[in-house]
């Protein structure tokens, strides 16, 4: 990575830089969990089911309850498991609550810069300005890490500072949306499990039950 100034004003050359990249795997934990669970999270929803009409016979109500049991059972089999949802939510909560930190931002940028073949001639100035802007905008380190990973994988050229910031804003919005969806999926799964439990309990009594 580029030269960085020490506090006494001395310039730190590239070969002498001290950037700790060991935190990167932890910063990218949210990305791994979302990649593993995103499809199952999307499939965590209460299926549309027909209700029993007024005046339905006991046999008709029993058939309707059986159809509800099967629909809920199939949804829960496809849906994200509660431990996976809790782990994903905890990771998102922690990532979004973490304050910006210059050392972590520098480590994220080091992983990005050190993989580029072509670098700008003003790299030290570019990096100083980029680190300042990322911290000043308040991006959590996990958001910066995910944005840098995306840039590294899809961008041919080293992006302008404004493009890095835009990718961070997109990542931050995506994490907040995923946080909302995981909270909703947890609530949906628990409601579905309670409803299925009530349906199973009513099967032996001959009484129909709703949500």
Short mmCIF file of C-alpha atoms in Angstrom, two decimals:
data_model
loop_
_atom_site.label_atom_id
_atom_site.label_comp_id
_atom_site.label_asym_id
_atom_site.label_seq_id
_atom_site.Cartn_x
_atom_site.Cartn_y
_atom_site.Cartn_z
CA UNK A 1 0.00 0.00 0.00
CA UNK A 2 1.04 3.60 -0.39
CA UNK A 3 3.26 5.59 1.93
CA UNK A 4 1.61 6.84 5.13
CA UNK A 5 2.90 9.59 7.38
CA UNK A 6 3.74 8.79 10.97
CA UNK A 7 2.81 11.19 13.72
CA UNK A 8 6.29 12.75 13.72
CA UNK A 9 5.88 13.61 10.03
CA UNK A 10 8.20 10.86 8.75
CA UNK A 11 6.98 9.15 5.56
CA UNK A 12 6.50 5.39 5.82
CA UNK A 13 7.64 3.67 2.60
CA UNK A 14 5.55 0.99 0.95
CA UNK A 15 7.86 -1.86 1.92
CA UNK A 16 7.81 -0.78 5.57
CA UNK A 17 4.07 -0.34 5.97
CA UNK A 18 2.41 -2.08 8.89
CA UNK A 19 -1.14 -2.92 7.84
CA UNK A 20 -2.84 -5.74 9.70
CA UNK A 21 -5.14 -7.62 7.32
CA UNK A 22 -5.99 -10.32 9.85
CA UNK A 23 -9.29 -8.61 10.67
CA UNK A 24 -10.61 -8.92 7.11
CA UNK A 25 -12.14 -12.43 7.44
CA UNK A 26 -14.15 -11.27 10.48
CA UNK A 27 -15.24 -8.10 8.68
CA UNK A 28 -16.55 -10.21 5.78
CA UNK A 29 -18.53 -12.56 8.05
CA UNK A 30 -21.79 -10.82 7.14
CA UNK A 31 -21.14 -11.42 3.44
CA UNK A 32 -20.55 -15.13 4.05
CA UNK A 33 -23.69 -15.53 6.15
CA UNK A 34 -25.85 -13.66 3.64
CA UNK A 35 -24.47 -15.73 0.78
CA UNK A 36 -25.24 -18.95 2.69
CA UNK A 37 -28.72 -17.99 3.89
CA UNK A 38 -30.14 -15.38 1.51
CA UNK A 39 -32.20 -17.82 -0.58
CA UNK A 40 -33.66 -19.50 2.50
CA UNK A 41 -34.47 -16.09 4.02
CA UNK A 42 -36.45 -15.18 0.91
CA UNK A 43 -38.40 -18.44 1.24
CA UNK A 44 -39.40 -17.71 4.85
CA UNK A 45 -42.97 -16.49 4.47
CA UNK A 46 -46.47 -17.54 5.50
CA UNK A 47 -48.02 -19.29 2.47
CA UNK A 48 -51.43 -18.24 1.19
CA UNK A 49 -53.99 -20.73 2.50
CA UNK A 50 -57.75 -21.02 2.07
CA UNK A 51 -59.81 -20.54 5.21
CA UNK A 52 -62.75 -22.74 6.14
CA UNK A 53 -66.05 -21.18 5.12
CA UNK A 54 -68.93 -20.61 7.53
CA UNK A 55 -71.04 -23.71 7.75
CA UNK A 56 -68.30 -26.10 6.61
CA UNK A 57 -68.72 -29.64 7.85
CA UNK A 58 -66.25 -31.15 10.36
CA UNK A 59 -64.81 -33.25 7.54
CA UNK A 60 -64.26 -30.17 5.36
CA UNK A 61 -62.65 -28.28 8.24
CA UNK A 62 -60.38 -31.25 8.92
CA UNK A 63 -59.29 -31.32 5.26
CA UNK A 64 -58.61 -27.57 5.38
CA UNK A 65 -56.53 -27.96 8.54
CA UNK A 66 -54.55 -30.78 6.95
CA UNK A 67 -53.85 -28.60 3.91
CA UNK A 68 -52.65 -25.83 6.25
CA UNK A 69 -50.40 -28.26 8.13
CA UNK A 70 -48.81 -29.46 4.90
CA UNK A 71 -48.30 -25.91 3.58
CA UNK A 72 -46.68 -24.73 6.82
CA UNK A 73 -44.54 -27.85 7.10
CA UNK A 74 -43.27 -27.44 3.53
CA UNK A 75 -42.52 -23.76 4.06
CA UNK A 76 -40.59 -24.42 7.27
CA UNK A 77 -38.59 -27.14 5.53
CA UNK A 78 -37.45 -24.62 2.88
CA UNK A 79 -37.09 -21.64 5.21
CA UNK A 80 -33.96 -20.50 6.98
CA UNK A 81 -33.40 -22.27 10.29
CA UNK A 82 -33.73 -20.12 13.41
CA UNK A 83 -30.05 -20.54 14.46
CA UNK A 84 -28.94 -19.34 11.01
CA UNK A 85 -31.33 -16.39 11.19
CA UNK A 86 -30.13 -15.44 14.67
CA UNK A 87 -26.46 -15.71 13.64
CA UNK A 88 -27.07 -13.57 10.56
CA UNK A 89 -28.98 -10.96 12.53
CA UNK A 90 -26.32 -10.79 15.24
CA UNK A 91 -23.61 -10.32 12.62
CA UNK A 92 -25.59 -7.58 10.87
CA UNK A 93 -26.40 -5.82 14.15
CA UNK A 94 -22.76 -5.86 15.22
CA UNK A 95 -21.49 -4.77 11.80
CA UNK A 96 -23.89 -1.84 11.54
CA UNK A 97 -23.27 -0.71 15.13
CA UNK A 98 -19.46 -0.64 14.81
CA UNK A 99 -17.92 2.82 14.64
CA UNK A 100 -15.60 3.79 11.75
CA UNK A 101 -11.97 3.00 12.47
CA UNK A 102 -9.05 4.18 10.37
CA UNK A 103 -6.90 1.08 10.89
CA UNK A 104 -9.66 -1.24 9.72
CA UNK A 105 -10.40 0.98 6.72
CA UNK A 106 -6.72 0.98 5.79
CA UNK A 107 -6.62 -2.82 5.96
CA UNK A 108 -9.63 -3.04 3.64
CA UNK A 109 -8.00 -0.66 1.16
CA UNK A 110 -4.71 -2.55 1.36
CA UNK A 111 -6.49 -5.72 0.24
CA UNK A 112 -7.92 -3.76 -2.67
CA UNK A 113 -4.86 -1.72 -3.69
CA UNK A 114 -2.32 -4.54 -3.38
CA UNK A 115 -4.25 -6.61 -5.95
CA UNK A 116 -4.29 -3.93 -8.67
CA UNK A 117 -1.95 -4.08 -11.64
CA UNK A 118 -2.26 -0.39 -12.51
CA UNK A 119 -2.14 2.27 -9.82
CA UNK A 120 -2.56 6.04 -10.06
CA UNK A 121 0.56 8.19 -9.96
CA UNK A 122 -0.89 10.10 -7.01
CA UNK A 123 -1.58 6.98 -4.94
CA UNK A 124 -0.49 8.41 -1.55
CA UNK A 125 -2.79 11.42 -1.95
CA UNK A 126 -5.60 9.22 -3.30
CA UNK A 127 -5.40 6.91 -0.29
CA UNK A 128 -5.13 9.65 2.30
CA UNK A 129 -8.22 11.34 0.87
CA UNK A 130 -10.12 8.06 0.53
CA UNK A 131 -9.37 6.94 4.09
CA UNK A 132 -10.42 10.35 5.39
CA UNK A 133 -13.67 10.33 3.41
CA UNK A 134 -14.63 6.77 4.38
CA UNK A 135 -14.12 7.52 8.08
CA UNK A 136 -15.71 10.95 7.84
CA UNK A 137 -18.83 9.51 6.17
CA UNK A 138 -19.17 7.10 9.08
CA UNK A 139 -19.05 3.79 7.21
CA UNK A 140 -18.69 0.75 9.52
CA UNK A 141 -15.55 -1.29 8.73
CA UNK A 142 -17.62 -4.31 7.60
CA UNK A 143 -19.36 -2.14 5.01
CA UNK A 144 -16.02 -0.87 3.69
CA UNK A 145 -14.65 -4.42 3.55
CA UNK A 146 -17.66 -5.69 1.56
CA UNK A 147 -17.54 -2.70 -0.79
CA UNK A 148 -13.81 -3.17 -1.44
CA UNK A 149 -14.36 -6.87 -2.11
CA UNK A 150 -17.05 -6.04 -4.66
CA UNK A 151 -14.86 -3.42 -6.35
CA UNK A 152 -11.95 -5.85 -6.51
CA UNK A 153 -14.13 -8.46 -8.21
CA UNK A 154 -16.09 -6.35 -10.70
CA UNK A 155 -14.07 -3.19 -11.41
CA UNK A 156 -11.43 -3.24 -14.16
CA UNK A 157 -9.82 0.01 -13.08
CA UNK A 158 -9.18 1.53 -9.68
CA UNK A 159 -12.32 3.60 -9.10
CA UNK A 160 -12.61 7.27 -8.33
CA UNK A 161 -13.13 8.15 -4.68
CA UNK A 162 -16.74 9.06 -5.43
CA UNK A 163 -17.29 5.57 -6.90
CA UNK A 164 -15.87 3.90 -3.77
CA UNK A 165 -18.16 6.01 -1.61
CA UNK A 166 -21.15 5.16 -3.82
CA UNK A 167 -20.41 1.43 -3.47
CA UNK A 168 -20.19 1.84 0.30
CA UNK A 169 -23.55 3.63 0.39
CA UNK A 170 -25.08 0.82 -1.68
CA UNK A 171 -23.60 -1.80 0.65
CA UNK A 172 -24.82 0.05 3.74
CA UNK A 173 -28.35 0.24 2.29
CA UNK A 174 -28.22 -3.47 1.41
CA UNK A 175 -27.15 -4.41 4.95
CA UNK A 176 -29.95 -2.34 6.49
CA UNK A 177 -32.49 -3.95 4.17
CA UNK A 178 -31.16 -7.43 4.94
CA UNK A 179 -31.34 -6.62 8.66
CA UNK A 180 -35.02 -5.75 8.25
CA UNK A 181 -35.69 -8.89 6.21
CA UNK A 182 -33.98 -11.18 8.74
CA UNK A 183 -35.98 -9.68 11.62
CA UNK A 184 -39.14 -10.26 9.57
CA UNK A 185 -38.09 -13.82 8.69
CA UNK A 186 -37.45 -14.66 12.36
CA UNK A 187 -40.90 -13.40 13.33
CA UNK A 188 -42.51 -15.22 10.40
CA UNK A 189 -40.83 -18.52 11.23
CA UNK A 190 -41.87 -18.32 14.88
CA UNK A 191 -45.48 -17.49 13.97
CA UNK A 192 -45.56 -20.38 11.49
CA UNK A 193 -44.19 -22.79 14.09
CA UNK A 194 -46.80 -21.68 16.65
CA UNK A 195 -49.59 -22.02 14.11
CA UNK A 196 -48.42 -25.49 13.07
CA UNK A 197 -48.20 -26.50 16.72
CA UNK A 198 -51.77 -25.32 17.28
CA UNK A 199 -52.96 -27.21 14.20
CA UNK A 200 -51.24 -30.38 15.35
CA UNK A 201 -52.72 -29.95 18.81
CA UNK A 202 -56.21 -29.46 17.44
CA UNK A 203 -55.98 -32.58 15.25
CA UNK A 204 -56.69 -34.83 18.24
CA UNK A 205 -59.57 -32.71 19.53
CA UNK A 206 -61.47 -32.45 16.26
CA UNK A 207 -61.51 -28.64 16.52
CA UNK A 208 -60.30 -26.39 13.70
CA UNK A 209 -57.92 -23.53 14.46
CA UNK A 210 -56.73 -20.35 12.74
CA UNK A 211 -53.50 -18.41 13.19
#
